[in-house]
Tab-separated table of N, CA and C in Angstrom:
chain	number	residue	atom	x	y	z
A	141	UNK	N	-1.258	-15.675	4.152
A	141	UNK	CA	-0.367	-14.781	3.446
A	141	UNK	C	0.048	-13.648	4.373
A	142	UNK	N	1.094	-13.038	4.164
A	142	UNK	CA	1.384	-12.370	5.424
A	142	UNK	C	1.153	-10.788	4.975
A	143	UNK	N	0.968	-10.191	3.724
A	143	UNK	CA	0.722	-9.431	3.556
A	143	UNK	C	-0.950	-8.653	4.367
A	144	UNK	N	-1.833	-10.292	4.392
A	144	UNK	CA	-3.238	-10.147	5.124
A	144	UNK	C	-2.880	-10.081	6.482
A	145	UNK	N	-2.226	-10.738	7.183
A	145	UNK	CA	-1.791	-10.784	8.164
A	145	UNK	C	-1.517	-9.080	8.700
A	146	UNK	N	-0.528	-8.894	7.749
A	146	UNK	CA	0.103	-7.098	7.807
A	146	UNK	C	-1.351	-6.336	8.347
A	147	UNK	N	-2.106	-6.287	6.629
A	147	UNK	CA	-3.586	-5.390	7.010
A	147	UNK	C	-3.855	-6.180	8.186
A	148	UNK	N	-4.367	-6.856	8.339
A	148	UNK	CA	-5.464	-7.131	9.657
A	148	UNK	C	-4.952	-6.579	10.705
A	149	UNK	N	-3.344	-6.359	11.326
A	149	UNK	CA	-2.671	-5.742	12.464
A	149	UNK	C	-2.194	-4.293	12.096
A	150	UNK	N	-2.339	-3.503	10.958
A	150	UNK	CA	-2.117	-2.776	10.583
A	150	UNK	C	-0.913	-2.214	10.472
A	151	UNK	N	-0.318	-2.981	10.141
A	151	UNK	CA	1.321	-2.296	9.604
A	151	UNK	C	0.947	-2.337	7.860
A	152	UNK	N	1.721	-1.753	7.453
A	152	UNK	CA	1.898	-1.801	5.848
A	152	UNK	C	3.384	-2.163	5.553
A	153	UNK	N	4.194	-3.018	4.752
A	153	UNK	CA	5.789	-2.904	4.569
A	153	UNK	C	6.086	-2.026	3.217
A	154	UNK	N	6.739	-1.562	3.689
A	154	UNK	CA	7.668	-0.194	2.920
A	154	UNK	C	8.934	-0.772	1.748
A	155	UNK	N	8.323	-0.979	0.568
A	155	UNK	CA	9.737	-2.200	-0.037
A	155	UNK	C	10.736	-1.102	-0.379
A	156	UNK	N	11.776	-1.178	-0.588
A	156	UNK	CA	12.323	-2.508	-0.852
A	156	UNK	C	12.788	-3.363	0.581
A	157	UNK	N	13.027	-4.426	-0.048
A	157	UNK	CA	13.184	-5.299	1.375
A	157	UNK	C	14.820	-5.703	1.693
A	158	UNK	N	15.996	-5.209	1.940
A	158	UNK	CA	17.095	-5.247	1.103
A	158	UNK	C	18.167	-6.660	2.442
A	159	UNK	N	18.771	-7.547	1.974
A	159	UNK	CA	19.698	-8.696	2.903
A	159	UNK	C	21.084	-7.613	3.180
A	160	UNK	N	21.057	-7.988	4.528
A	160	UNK	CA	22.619	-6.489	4.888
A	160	UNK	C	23.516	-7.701	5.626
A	161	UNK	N	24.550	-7.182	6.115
A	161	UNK	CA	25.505	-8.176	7.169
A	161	UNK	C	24.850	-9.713	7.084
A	162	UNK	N	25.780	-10.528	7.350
A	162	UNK	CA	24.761	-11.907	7.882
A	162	UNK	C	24.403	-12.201	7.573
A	163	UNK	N	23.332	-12.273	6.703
A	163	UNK	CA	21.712	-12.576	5.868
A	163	UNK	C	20.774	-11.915	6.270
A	164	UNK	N	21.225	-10.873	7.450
A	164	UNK	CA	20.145	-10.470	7.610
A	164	UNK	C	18.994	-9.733	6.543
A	165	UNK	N	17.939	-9.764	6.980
A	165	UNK	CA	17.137	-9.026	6.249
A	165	UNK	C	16.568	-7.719	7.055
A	166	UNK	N	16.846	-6.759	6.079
A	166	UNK	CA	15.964	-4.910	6.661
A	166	UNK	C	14.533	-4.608	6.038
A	167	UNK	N	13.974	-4.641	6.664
A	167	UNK	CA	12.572	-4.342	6.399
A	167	UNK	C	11.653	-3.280	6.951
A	168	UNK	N	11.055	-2.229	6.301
A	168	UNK	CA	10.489	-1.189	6.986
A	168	UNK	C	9.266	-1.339	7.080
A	169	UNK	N	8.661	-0.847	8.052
A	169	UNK	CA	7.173	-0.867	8.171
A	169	UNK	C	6.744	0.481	8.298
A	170	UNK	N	5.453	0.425	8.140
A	170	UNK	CA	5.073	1.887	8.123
A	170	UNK	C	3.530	1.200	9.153
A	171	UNK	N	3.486	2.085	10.990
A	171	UNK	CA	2.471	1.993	11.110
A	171	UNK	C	2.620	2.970	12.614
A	172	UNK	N	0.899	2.697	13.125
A	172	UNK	CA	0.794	4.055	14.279
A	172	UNK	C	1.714	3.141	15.625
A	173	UNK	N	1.900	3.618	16.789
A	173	UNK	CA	3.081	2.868	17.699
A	173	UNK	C	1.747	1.745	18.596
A	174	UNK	N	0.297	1.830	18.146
A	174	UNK	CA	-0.344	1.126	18.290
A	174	UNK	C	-0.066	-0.385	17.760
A	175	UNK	N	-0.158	-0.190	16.314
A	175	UNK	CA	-0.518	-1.094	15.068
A	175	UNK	C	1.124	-1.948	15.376
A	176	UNK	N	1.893	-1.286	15.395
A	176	UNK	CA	3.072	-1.579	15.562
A	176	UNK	C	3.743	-2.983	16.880
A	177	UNK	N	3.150	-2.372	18.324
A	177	UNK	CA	3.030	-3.045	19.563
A	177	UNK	C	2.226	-4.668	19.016
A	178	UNK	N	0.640	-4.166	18.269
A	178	UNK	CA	0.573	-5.738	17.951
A	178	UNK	C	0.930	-6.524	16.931
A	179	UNK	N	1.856	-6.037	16.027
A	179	UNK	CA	2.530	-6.918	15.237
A	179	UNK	C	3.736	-7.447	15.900
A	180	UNK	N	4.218	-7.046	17.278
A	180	UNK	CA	5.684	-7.365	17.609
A	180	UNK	C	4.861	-8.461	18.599
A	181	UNK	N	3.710	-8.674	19.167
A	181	UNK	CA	3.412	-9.859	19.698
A	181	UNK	C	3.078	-10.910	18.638
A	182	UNK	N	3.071	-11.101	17.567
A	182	UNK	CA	2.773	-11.959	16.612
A	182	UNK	C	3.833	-12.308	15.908
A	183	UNK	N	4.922	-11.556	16.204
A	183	UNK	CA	6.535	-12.117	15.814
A	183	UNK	C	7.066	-13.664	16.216
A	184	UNK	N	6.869	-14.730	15.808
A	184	UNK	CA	7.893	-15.890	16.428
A	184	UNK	C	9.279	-15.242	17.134
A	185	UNK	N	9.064	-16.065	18.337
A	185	UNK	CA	10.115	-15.676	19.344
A	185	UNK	C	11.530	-16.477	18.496
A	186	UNK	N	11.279	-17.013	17.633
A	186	UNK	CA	12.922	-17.594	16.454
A	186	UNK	C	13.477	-16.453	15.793
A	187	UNK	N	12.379	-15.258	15.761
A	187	UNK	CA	12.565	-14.299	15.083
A	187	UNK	C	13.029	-12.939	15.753
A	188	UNK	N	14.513	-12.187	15.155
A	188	UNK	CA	15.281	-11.286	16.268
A	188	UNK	C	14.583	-9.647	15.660
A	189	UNK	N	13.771	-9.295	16.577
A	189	UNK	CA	13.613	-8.035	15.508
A	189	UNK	C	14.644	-6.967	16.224
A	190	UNK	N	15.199	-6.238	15.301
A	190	UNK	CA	16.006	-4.753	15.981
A	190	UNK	C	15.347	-3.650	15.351
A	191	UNK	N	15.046	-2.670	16.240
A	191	UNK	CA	14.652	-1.564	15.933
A	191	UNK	C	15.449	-0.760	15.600
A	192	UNK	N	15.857	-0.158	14.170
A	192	UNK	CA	16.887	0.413	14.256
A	192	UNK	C	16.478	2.012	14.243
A	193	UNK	N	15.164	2.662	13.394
A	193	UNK	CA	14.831	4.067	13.718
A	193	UNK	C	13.577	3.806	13.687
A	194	UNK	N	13.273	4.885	14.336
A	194	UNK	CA	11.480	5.313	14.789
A	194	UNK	C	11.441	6.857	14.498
A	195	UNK	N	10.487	6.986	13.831
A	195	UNK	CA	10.638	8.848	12.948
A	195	UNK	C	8.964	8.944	12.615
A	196	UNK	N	8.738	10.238	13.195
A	196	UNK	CA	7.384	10.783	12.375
A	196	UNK	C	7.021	10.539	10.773
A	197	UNK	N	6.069	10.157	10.426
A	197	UNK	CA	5.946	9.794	8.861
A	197	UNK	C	4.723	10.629	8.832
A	198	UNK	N	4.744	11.537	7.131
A	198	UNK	CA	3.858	12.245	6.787
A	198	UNK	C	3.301	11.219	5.410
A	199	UNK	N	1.891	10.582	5.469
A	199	UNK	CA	1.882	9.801	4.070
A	199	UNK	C	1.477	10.927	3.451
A	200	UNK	N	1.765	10.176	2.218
A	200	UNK	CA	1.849	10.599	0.516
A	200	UNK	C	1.290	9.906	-0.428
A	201	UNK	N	1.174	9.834	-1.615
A	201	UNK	CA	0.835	9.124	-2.596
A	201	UNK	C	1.485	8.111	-2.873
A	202	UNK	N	2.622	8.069	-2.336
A	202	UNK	CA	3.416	6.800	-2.600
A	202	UNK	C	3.181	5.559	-1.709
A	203	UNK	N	2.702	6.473	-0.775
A	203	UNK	CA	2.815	4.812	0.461
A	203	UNK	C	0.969	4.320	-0.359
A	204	UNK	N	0.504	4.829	-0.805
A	204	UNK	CA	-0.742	3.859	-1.496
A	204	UNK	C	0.137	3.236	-2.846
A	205	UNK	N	0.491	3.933	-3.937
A	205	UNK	CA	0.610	3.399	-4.472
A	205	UNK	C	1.827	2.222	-4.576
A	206	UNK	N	2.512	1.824	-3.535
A	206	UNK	CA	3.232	1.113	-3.321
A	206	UNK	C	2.846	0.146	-2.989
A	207	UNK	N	1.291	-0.048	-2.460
A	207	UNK	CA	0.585	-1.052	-2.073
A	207	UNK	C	0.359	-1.878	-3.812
A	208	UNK	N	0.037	-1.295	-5.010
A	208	UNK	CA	-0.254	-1.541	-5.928
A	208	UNK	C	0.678	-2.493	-7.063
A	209	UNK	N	0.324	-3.311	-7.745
A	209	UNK	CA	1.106	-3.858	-9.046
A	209	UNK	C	1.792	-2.764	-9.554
A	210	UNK	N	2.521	-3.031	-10.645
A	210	UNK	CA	2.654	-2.199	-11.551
A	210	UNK	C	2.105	-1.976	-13.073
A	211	UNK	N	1.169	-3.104	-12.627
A	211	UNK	CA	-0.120	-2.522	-13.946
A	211	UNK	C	-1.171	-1.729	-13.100
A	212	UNK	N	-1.372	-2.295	-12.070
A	212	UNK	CA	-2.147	-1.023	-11.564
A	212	UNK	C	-1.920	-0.003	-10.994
A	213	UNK	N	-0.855	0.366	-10.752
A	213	UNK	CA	-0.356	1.560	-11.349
A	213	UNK	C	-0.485	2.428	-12.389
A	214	UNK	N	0.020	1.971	-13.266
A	214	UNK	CA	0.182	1.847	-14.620
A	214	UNK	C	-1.445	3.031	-15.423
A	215	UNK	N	-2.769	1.657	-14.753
A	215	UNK	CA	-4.093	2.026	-15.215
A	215	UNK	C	-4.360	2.928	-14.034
A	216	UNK	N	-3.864	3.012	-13.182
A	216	UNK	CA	-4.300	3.935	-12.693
A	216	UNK	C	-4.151	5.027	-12.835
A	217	UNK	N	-3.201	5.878	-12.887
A	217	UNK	CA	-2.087	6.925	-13.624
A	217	UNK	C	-3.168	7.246	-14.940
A	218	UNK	N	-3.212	6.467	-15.830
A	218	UNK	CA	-4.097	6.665	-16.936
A	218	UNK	C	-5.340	6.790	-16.657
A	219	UNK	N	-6.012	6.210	-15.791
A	219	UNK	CA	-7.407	6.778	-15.449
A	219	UNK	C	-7.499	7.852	-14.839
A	220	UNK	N	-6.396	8.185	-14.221
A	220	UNK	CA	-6.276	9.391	-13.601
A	220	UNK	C	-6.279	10.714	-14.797
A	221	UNK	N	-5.386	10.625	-15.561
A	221	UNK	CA	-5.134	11.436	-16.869
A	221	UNK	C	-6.207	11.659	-18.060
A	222	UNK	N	-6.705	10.288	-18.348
A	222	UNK	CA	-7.990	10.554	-18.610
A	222	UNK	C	-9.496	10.965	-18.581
A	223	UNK	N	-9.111	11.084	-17.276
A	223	UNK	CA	-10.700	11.858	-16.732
A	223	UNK	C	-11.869	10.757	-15.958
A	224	UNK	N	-11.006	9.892	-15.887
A	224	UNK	CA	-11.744	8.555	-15.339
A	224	UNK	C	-12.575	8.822	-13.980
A	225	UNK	N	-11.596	9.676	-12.972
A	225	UNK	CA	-12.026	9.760	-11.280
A	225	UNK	C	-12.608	11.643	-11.453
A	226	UNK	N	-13.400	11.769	-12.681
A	226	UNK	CA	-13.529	13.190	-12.551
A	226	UNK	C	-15.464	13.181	-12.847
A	227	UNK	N	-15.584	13.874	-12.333
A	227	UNK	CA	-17.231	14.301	-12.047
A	227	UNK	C	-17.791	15.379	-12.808
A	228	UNK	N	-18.528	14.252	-14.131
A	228	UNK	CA	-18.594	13.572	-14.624
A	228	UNK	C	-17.880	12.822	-15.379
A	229	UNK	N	-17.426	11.537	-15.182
A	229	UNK	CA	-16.906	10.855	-15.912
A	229	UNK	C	-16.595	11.141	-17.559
A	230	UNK	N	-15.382	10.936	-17.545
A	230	UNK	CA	-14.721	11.528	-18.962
A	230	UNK	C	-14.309	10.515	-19.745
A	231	UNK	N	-14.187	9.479	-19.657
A	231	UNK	CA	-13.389	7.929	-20.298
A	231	UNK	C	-14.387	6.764	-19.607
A	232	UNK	N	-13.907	5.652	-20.690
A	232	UNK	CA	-14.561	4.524	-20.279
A	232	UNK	C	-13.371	3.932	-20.272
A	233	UNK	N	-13.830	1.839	-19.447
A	233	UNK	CA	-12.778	1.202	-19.667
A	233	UNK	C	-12.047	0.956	-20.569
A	234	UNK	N	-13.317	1.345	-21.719
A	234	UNK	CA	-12.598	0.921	-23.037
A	234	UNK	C	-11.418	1.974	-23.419
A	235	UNK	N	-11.588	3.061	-23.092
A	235	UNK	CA	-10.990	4.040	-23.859
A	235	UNK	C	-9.662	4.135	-23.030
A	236	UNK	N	-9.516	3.536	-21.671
A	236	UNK	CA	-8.506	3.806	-20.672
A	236	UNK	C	-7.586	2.063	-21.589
A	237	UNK	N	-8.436	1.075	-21.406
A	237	UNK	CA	-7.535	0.368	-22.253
A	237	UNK	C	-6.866	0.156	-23.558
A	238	UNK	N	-7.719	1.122	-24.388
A	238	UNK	CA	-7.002	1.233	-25.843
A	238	UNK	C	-5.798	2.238	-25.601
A	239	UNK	N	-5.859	2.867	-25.007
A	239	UNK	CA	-4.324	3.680	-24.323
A	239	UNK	C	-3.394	2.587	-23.952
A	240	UNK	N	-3.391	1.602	-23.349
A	240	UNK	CA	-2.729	0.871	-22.341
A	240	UNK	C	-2.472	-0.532	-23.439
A	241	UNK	N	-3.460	-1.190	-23.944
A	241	UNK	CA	-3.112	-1.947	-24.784
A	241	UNK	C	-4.050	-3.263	-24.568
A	242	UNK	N	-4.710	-2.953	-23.362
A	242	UNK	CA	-5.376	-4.366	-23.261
A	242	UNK	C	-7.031	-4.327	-23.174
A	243	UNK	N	-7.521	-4.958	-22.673
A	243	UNK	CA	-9.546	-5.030	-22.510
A	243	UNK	C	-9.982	-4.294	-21.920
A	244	UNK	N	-11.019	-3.628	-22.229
A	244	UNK	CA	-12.029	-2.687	-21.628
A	244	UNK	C	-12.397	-3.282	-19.827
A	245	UNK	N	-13.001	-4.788	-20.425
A	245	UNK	CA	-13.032	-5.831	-19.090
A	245	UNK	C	-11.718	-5.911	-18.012
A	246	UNK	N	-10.673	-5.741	-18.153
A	246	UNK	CA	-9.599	-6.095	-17.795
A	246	UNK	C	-9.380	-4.975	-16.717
A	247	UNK	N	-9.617	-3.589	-17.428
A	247	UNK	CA	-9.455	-2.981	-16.828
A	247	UNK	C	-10.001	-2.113	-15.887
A	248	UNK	N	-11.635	-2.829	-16.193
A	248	UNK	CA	-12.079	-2.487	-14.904
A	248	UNK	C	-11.951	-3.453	-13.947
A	249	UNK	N	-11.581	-4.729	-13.852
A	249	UNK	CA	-11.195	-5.272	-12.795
A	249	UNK	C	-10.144	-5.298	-11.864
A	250	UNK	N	-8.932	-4.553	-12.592
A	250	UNK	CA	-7.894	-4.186	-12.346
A	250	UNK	C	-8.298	-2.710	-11.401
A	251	UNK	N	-9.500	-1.435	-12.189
A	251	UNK	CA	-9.399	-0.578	-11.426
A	251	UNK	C	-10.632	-0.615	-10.147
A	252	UNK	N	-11.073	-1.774	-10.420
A	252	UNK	CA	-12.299	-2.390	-8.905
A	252	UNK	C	-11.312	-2.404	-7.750
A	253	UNK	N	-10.110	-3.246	-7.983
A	253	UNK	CA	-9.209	-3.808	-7.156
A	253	UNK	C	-8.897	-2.765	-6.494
A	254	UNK	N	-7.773	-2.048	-7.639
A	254	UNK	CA	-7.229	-0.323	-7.036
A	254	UNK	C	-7.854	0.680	-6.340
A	255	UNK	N	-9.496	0.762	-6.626
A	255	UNK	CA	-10.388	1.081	-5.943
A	255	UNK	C	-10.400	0.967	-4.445
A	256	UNK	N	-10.691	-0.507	-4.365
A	256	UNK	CA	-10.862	-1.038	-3.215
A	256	UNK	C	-9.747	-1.052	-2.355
A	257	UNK	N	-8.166	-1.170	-2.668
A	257	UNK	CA	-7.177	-0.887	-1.754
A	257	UNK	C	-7.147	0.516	-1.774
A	258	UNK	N	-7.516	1.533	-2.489
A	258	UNK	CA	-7.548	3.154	-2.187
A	258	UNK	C	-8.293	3.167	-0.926
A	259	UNK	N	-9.411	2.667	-0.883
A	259	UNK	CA	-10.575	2.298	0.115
A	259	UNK	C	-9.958	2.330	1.358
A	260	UNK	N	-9.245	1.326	1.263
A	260	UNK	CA	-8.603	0.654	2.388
A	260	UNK	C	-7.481	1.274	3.102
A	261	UNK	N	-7.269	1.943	2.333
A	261	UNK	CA	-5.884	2.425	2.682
A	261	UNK	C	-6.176	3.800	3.688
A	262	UNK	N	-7.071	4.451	2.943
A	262	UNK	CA	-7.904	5.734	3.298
A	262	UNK	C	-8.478	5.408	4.876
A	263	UNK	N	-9.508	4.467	5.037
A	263	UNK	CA	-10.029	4.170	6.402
A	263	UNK	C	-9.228	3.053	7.507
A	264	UNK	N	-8.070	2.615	6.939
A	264	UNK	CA	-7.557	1.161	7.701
A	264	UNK	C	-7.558	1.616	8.977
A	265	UNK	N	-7.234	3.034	9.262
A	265	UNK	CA	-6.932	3.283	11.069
A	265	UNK	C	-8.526	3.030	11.871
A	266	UNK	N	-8.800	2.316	12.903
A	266	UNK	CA	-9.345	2.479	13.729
A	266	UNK	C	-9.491	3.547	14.105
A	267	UNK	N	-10.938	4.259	14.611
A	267	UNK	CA	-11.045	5.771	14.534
A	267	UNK	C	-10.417	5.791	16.304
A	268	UNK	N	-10.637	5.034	16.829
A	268	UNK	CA	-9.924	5.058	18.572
A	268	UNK	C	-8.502	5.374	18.397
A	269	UNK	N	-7.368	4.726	17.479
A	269	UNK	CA	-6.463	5.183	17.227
A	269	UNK	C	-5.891	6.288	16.675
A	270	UNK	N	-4.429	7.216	17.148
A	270	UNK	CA	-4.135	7.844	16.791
A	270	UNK	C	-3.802	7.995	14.901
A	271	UNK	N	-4.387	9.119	14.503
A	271	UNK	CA	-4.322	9.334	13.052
A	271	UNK	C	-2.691	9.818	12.637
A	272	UNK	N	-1.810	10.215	13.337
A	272	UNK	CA	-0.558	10.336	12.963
A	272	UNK	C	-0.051	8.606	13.073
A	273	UNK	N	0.168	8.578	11.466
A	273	UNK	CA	1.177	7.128	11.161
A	273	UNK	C	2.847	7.375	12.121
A	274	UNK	N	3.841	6.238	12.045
A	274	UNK	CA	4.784	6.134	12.457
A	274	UNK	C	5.806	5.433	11.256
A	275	UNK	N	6.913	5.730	11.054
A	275	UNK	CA	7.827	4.983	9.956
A	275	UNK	C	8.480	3.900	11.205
A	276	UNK	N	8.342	2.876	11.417
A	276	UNK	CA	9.389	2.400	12.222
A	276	UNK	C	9.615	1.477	11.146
């Protein structure tokens, strides 16, 4: 899947993904000019990449939650509001899903997941690498 592919070389893609001139397709990535160098050796040489800008990127909340569904989103936002990520815990699954509409179960598997790409998202840089991201 190429999204694993993405993490393992560390780019993230920035959607939307939009077809311009030609067929071409525009696609943004978001990564350090490290992460970046080894995804352009893993490009098929069938494949034309153009660089069209390279710009300092400050992340935000969006470049995580863009990684996310839009149900997990969704429960997340609500666990957030409910007191879910607060010390001491203020809500259960149950109570985050009777808001939302679905299983107590459901939604903690949904917020294990979200968890775990927060996780990920937070430590993906190699500490050898530079901590300023890149929008290319």
């Amino acid at each position: 899947m190429v999204s694993h592919a993405a993490d393992r070389i560390g780019v993230r893609l920035e959607p939307p993904m939009t077809y311009v001139r030609d067929g071409d397709l525009r696609v943004t990535y978001l990564a350090t000019e490290p992460s970046f160098q080894r995804a352009m050796v893993v490009v098929p040489d069938s494949v034309e990449v153009v660089l069209e800008t390279k710009q300092a990127f400050e992340p935000d909340e969006t470049v995580f939650l863009a990684t996310l569904t839009a149900q997990q989103r969704r429960l997340f936002r609500t666990a957030i509001d409910l007191g879910y990520f607060a010390s001491p815990r203020e809500t259960t699954y149950e109570e985050i899903g009777r808001e939302v509409g679905i299983a107590g179960g459901t939604v903690g598997e949904h917020l294990r997941k979200t968890e775990a790409k927060l996780v990920e998202h937070v430590v993906s840089e190699p500490l050898s690498e530079s901590t300023t991201s890149q929008q290319l």
